[in-house]
Short mmCIF file of C-alpha atoms in Angstrom, two decimals:
data_model
loop_
_atom_site.label_atom_id
_atom_site.label_comp_id
_atom_site.label_asym_id
_atom_site.label_seq_id
_atom_site.Cartn_x
_atom_site.Cartn_y
_atom_site.Cartn_z
CA UNK A 5 0.46 14.57 12.64
CA UNK A 6 -1.40 15.18 9.41
CA UNK A 7 -3.38 12.69 7.37
CA UNK A 8 -5.03 13.16 4.00
CA UNK A 9 -8.15 11.50 2.64
CA UNK A 10 -8.85 10.46 -0.96
CA UNK A 11 -10.97 13.61 -1.42
CA UNK A 12 -8.10 15.94 -0.57
CA UNK A 13 -9.33 16.73 2.95
CA UNK A 14 -6.58 17.74 5.35
CA UNK A 15 -6.81 16.85 9.01
CA UNK A 16 -4.51 18.07 11.75
CA UNK A 17 -5.10 15.96 14.82
CA UNK A 18 -5.70 18.14 17.87
CA UNK A 19 -5.92 21.34 15.80
CA UNK A 20 -9.11 23.11 14.71
CA UNK A 21 -9.44 22.61 10.98
CA UNK A 22 -12.03 22.25 8.25
CA UNK A 23 -12.95 19.60 5.73
CA UNK A 24 -12.05 21.04 2.34
CA UNK A 25 -14.22 19.69 -0.45
CA UNK A 26 -12.30 19.28 -3.70
CA UNK A 27 -14.76 17.75 -6.16
CA UNK A 28 -13.67 16.21 -9.45
CA UNK A 29 -16.43 15.43 -11.94
CA UNK A 30 -16.35 11.79 -13.13
CA UNK A 31 -19.82 11.86 -14.69
CA UNK A 32 -18.42 11.72 -18.23
CA UNK A 33 -16.58 8.45 -17.56
CA UNK A 34 -18.29 5.54 -19.32
CA UNK A 35 -18.03 1.83 -18.71
CA UNK A 36 -16.11 1.51 -21.97
CA UNK A 37 -13.48 4.13 -21.02
CA UNK A 38 -13.23 2.70 -17.51
CA UNK A 39 -12.79 -0.81 -18.89
CA UNK A 40 -10.07 0.34 -21.28
CA UNK A 41 -8.26 2.16 -18.48
CA UNK A 42 -8.35 -0.97 -16.31
CA UNK A 43 -7.16 -3.14 -19.19
CA UNK A 44 -4.17 -0.90 -19.87
CA UNK A 45 -3.11 -1.05 -16.20
CA UNK A 46 -3.34 -4.84 -16.19
CA UNK A 47 -1.24 -5.08 -19.37
CA UNK A 48 1.44 -2.75 -17.98
CA UNK A 49 1.71 -4.62 -14.68
CA UNK A 50 1.04 -8.16 -15.91
CA UNK A 51 4.63 -9.36 -15.67
CA UNK A 52 5.00 -8.30 -12.03
CA UNK A 53 1.78 -9.80 -10.60
CA UNK A 54 1.64 -13.38 -9.36
CA UNK A 55 -1.25 -15.67 -10.26
CA UNK A 56 -2.77 -15.27 -6.79
CA UNK A 57 -2.45 -11.49 -6.92
CA UNK A 58 -4.09 -11.43 -10.34
CA UNK A 59 -7.13 -13.26 -8.99
CA UNK A 60 -7.27 -10.99 -5.94
CA UNK A 61 -6.93 -7.85 -8.09
CA UNK A 62 -9.64 -9.06 -10.42
CA UNK A 63 -11.99 -9.58 -7.47
CA UNK A 64 -11.36 -6.08 -6.16
CA UNK A 65 -11.92 -4.59 -9.61
CA UNK A 66 -15.33 -6.27 -9.74
CA UNK A 67 -16.35 -4.70 -6.42
CA UNK A 68 -15.66 -7.86 -4.41
CA UNK A 69 -13.29 -8.66 -1.58
CA UNK A 70 -12.17 -12.13 -0.56
CA UNK A 71 -12.83 -13.57 2.88
CA UNK A 72 -12.43 -17.01 4.40
CA UNK A 73 -16.05 -17.80 3.54
CA UNK A 74 -15.96 -16.60 -0.07
CA UNK A 75 -16.36 -13.28 -1.83
CA UNK A 76 -18.03 -10.37 -0.05
CA UNK A 77 -19.40 -7.30 -1.77
CA UNK A 78 -17.45 -4.19 -0.74
CA UNK A 79 -19.36 -1.47 1.13
CA UNK A 80 -19.50 1.18 -1.67
CA UNK A 81 -20.65 -1.41 -4.24
CA UNK A 82 -23.28 -2.80 -1.88
CA UNK A 83 -24.57 0.69 -1.06
CA UNK A 84 -24.89 1.53 -4.77
CA UNK A 85 -26.82 -1.69 -5.35
CA UNK A 86 -29.13 -0.98 -2.40
CA UNK A 87 -29.97 2.45 -3.86
CA UNK A 88 -30.90 0.76 -7.15
CA UNK A 89 -33.04 -1.80 -5.30
CA UNK A 90 -34.76 1.00 -3.37
CA UNK A 91 -35.65 2.77 -6.61
CA UNK A 92 -36.85 -0.37 -8.38
CA UNK A 93 -38.76 -1.88 -5.43
CA UNK A 94 -40.47 1.29 -4.27
CA UNK A 95 -38.80 2.13 -0.97
CA UNK A 96 -36.91 5.15 -2.27
CA UNK A 97 -38.95 7.23 0.19
CA UNK A 98 -36.56 5.80 2.81
CA UNK A 99 -33.24 6.20 0.98
CA UNK A 100 -32.57 7.43 -2.55
CA UNK A 101 -30.38 9.34 -4.95
CA UNK A 102 -30.93 13.05 -5.33
CA UNK A 103 -32.30 14.07 -8.74
CA UNK A 104 -28.85 14.93 -10.14
CA UNK A 105 -27.44 11.50 -9.22
CA UNK A 106 -24.36 12.79 -7.40
CA UNK A 107 -25.33 12.19 -3.77
CA UNK A 108 -27.89 10.23 -1.78
CA UNK A 109 -30.19 10.96 1.14
CA UNK A 110 -31.41 8.85 4.04
CA UNK A 111 -34.91 10.32 4.26
CA UNK A 112 -36.37 8.21 7.09
CA UNK A 113 -33.64 7.25 9.53
CA UNK A 114 -35.59 4.88 11.75
CA UNK A 115 -37.10 2.96 8.84
CA UNK A 116 -33.66 2.89 7.21
CA UNK A 117 -32.24 1.25 10.34
CA UNK A 118 -35.14 -1.19 10.79
CA UNK A 119 -35.69 -2.26 7.19
CA UNK A 120 -32.41 -1.71 5.33
CA UNK A 121 -29.41 -1.65 7.65
CA UNK A 122 -30.36 -4.92 9.31
CA UNK A 123 -31.32 -6.69 6.07
CA UNK A 124 -28.53 -5.56 3.72
CA UNK A 125 -25.66 -4.43 5.94
CA UNK A 126 -26.05 -6.57 9.07
CA UNK A 127 -26.01 -3.44 11.26
CA UNK A 128 -28.44 -2.08 13.84
CA UNK A 129 -27.18 1.49 14.41
CA UNK A 130 -27.08 4.45 12.05
CA UNK A 131 -23.76 5.47 13.66
CA UNK A 132 -22.13 2.29 12.34
CA UNK A 133 -23.33 3.09 8.82
CA UNK A 134 -22.06 6.67 9.08
CA UNK A 135 -18.69 5.38 10.30
CA UNK A 136 -18.46 3.16 7.21
CA UNK A 137 -19.21 6.14 5.00
CA UNK A 138 -16.46 8.14 6.69
CA UNK A 139 -13.93 5.32 6.35
CA UNK A 140 -14.55 5.19 2.59
CA UNK A 141 -14.19 8.95 2.15
CA UNK A 142 -17.85 9.97 1.82
CA UNK A 143 -18.59 13.54 2.88
CA UNK A 144 -21.80 15.10 4.21
CA UNK A 145 -23.30 18.27 2.76
CA UNK A 146 -24.47 20.90 5.24
CA UNK A 147 -26.43 23.44 3.21
CA UNK A 148 -28.73 23.95 0.24
CA UNK A 149 -31.20 21.43 -1.24
CA UNK A 150 -28.70 18.59 -0.66
CA UNK A 151 -28.27 19.34 3.05
CA UNK A 152 -27.73 16.11 5.02
CA UNK A 153 -26.87 14.10 1.90
CA UNK A 154 -23.67 12.10 1.47
CA UNK A 155 -21.45 12.03 -1.59
CA UNK A 156 -18.19 10.70 -2.97
CA UNK A 157 -16.92 11.91 -6.33
CA UNK A 158 -16.72 8.30 -7.55
CA UNK A 159 -20.17 7.36 -6.23
CA UNK A 160 -22.54 8.30 -9.04
CA UNK A 161 -25.92 7.00 -10.15
CA UNK A 162 -25.79 4.68 -13.19
CA UNK A 163 -22.01 4.17 -12.69
CA UNK A 164 -21.67 1.18 -10.38
CA UNK A 165 -18.28 0.32 -11.89
CA UNK A 166 -16.71 3.50 -10.45
CA UNK A 167 -17.20 2.05 -6.96
CA UNK A 168 -14.25 -0.22 -7.78
CA UNK A 169 -11.98 2.82 -7.41
CA UNK A 170 -13.26 3.93 -4.00
CA UNK A 171 -10.65 2.98 -1.43
CA UNK A 172 -10.94 2.66 2.31
CA UNK A 173 -9.22 5.69 3.83
CA UNK A 174 -9.91 5.28 7.55
CA UNK A 175 -9.41 2.66 10.24
CA UNK A 176 -12.38 1.44 12.24
CA UNK A 177 -12.52 3.23 15.58
CA UNK A 178 -10.00 5.89 14.49
CA UNK A 179 -12.23 8.36 12.66
CA UNK A 180 -11.62 12.00 13.53
CA UNK A 181 -14.63 14.33 13.54
CA UNK A 182 -13.93 17.53 11.62
CA UNK A 183 -15.77 20.76 11.00
CA UNK A 184 -16.96 21.48 7.47
CA UNK A 185 -16.11 24.54 5.42
CA UNK A 186 -19.44 25.29 3.65
CA UNK A 187 -17.74 27.60 1.17
CA UNK A 188 -16.02 24.66 -0.52
CA UNK A 189 -19.06 22.35 -0.77
CA UNK A 190 -19.95 21.44 -4.38
CA UNK A 191 -23.18 22.72 -5.91
CA UNK A 192 -24.45 19.67 -7.75
CA UNK A 193 -27.39 21.52 -9.29
CA UNK A 194 -24.96 23.68 -11.25
CA UNK A 195 -23.51 20.54 -12.87
CA UNK A 196 -25.05 18.27 -15.53
CA UNK A 197 -27.27 15.53 -14.12
CA UNK A 198 -25.65 12.09 -14.28
CA UNK A 199 -26.97 10.21 -17.31
CA UNK A 200 -26.95 6.48 -18.07
CA UNK A 201 -24.09 5.21 -20.23
CA UNK A 202 -24.65 4.49 -23.91
CA UNK A 203 -24.99 0.79 -24.61
CA UNK A 204 -21.74 -1.09 -25.07
CA UNK A 205 -21.01 -2.84 -28.36
CA UNK A 206 -22.16 -6.46 -28.40
CA UNK A 207 -18.60 -7.83 -28.63
CA UNK A 208 -17.65 -5.97 -25.43
CA UNK A 209 -20.72 -7.26 -23.59
CA UNK A 210 -19.70 -10.80 -24.54
CA UNK A 211 -16.13 -10.11 -23.36
CA UNK A 212 -17.28 -8.73 -19.98
CA UNK A 213 -19.61 -11.68 -19.43
CA UNK A 214 -16.78 -14.10 -20.22
CA UNK A 215 -14.42 -12.33 -17.79
CA UNK A 216 -16.76 -12.39 -14.78
CA UNK A 217 -14.99 -14.04 -11.78
CA UNK A 218 -15.91 -17.57 -10.83
CA UNK A 219 -17.50 -17.22 -7.42
CA UNK A 220 -17.23 -19.98 -4.79
CA UNK A 221 -20.15 -22.38 -4.57
CA UNK A 222 -21.56 -23.75 -1.32
CA UNK A 223 -22.62 -27.00 -2.91
CA UNK A 224 -26.29 -26.04 -3.24
CA UNK A 225 -26.08 -24.08 -6.45
CA UNK A 226 -25.85 -20.63 -4.86
CA UNK A 227 -22.87 -18.34 -4.29
CA UNK A 228 -21.40 -17.39 -0.91
CA UNK A 229 -21.48 -13.66 -1.61
CA UNK A 230 -22.62 -11.82 1.52
CA UNK A 231 -25.22 -9.17 0.82
#
């Protein structure tokens, strides 16, 4: 039986095989182009989506998923936000982006478990975090200056909105460990560093703010988003 991940990695269960890295560069995508692409898809499919499905789709597009207790931030979106918090609050010595902005490194595993996993992800073991990465199609680099770092072609610094397109590719408890083919690993230092987007026009900023989803309220003035 053969399965295929979102990053074009073939796996033959019970047969020796390699992860094949097939990296597509999304660094030139801007929030504006991403927004226009999303809008065109909604227009095309508008007549075939029910009202409930529209609300659910909108939540997913904003990096949220719905649960019985409200909206929860999806794992890739939450991870991206944590990396920004680490940089802004001064604990990027524990976990941080690499200089090019295309992968991230857990630099101090024990402190990452004690201070970050428990606080932001509700987990107590690094293996659980690594399993989440695998289920969402993240791959680990095994050589060069990025050795030990994790990447996904849609997980880029400054581009939180691309996390909306990262899909869950594995089932919890059913992750197959595969050997890596180092020859196919991307060399991120040969690519342009990821740069912040240019500022959006004011009318688009007003439109995006207006279209933000109404999050459930717990009656005390705060949202039920789990973070």
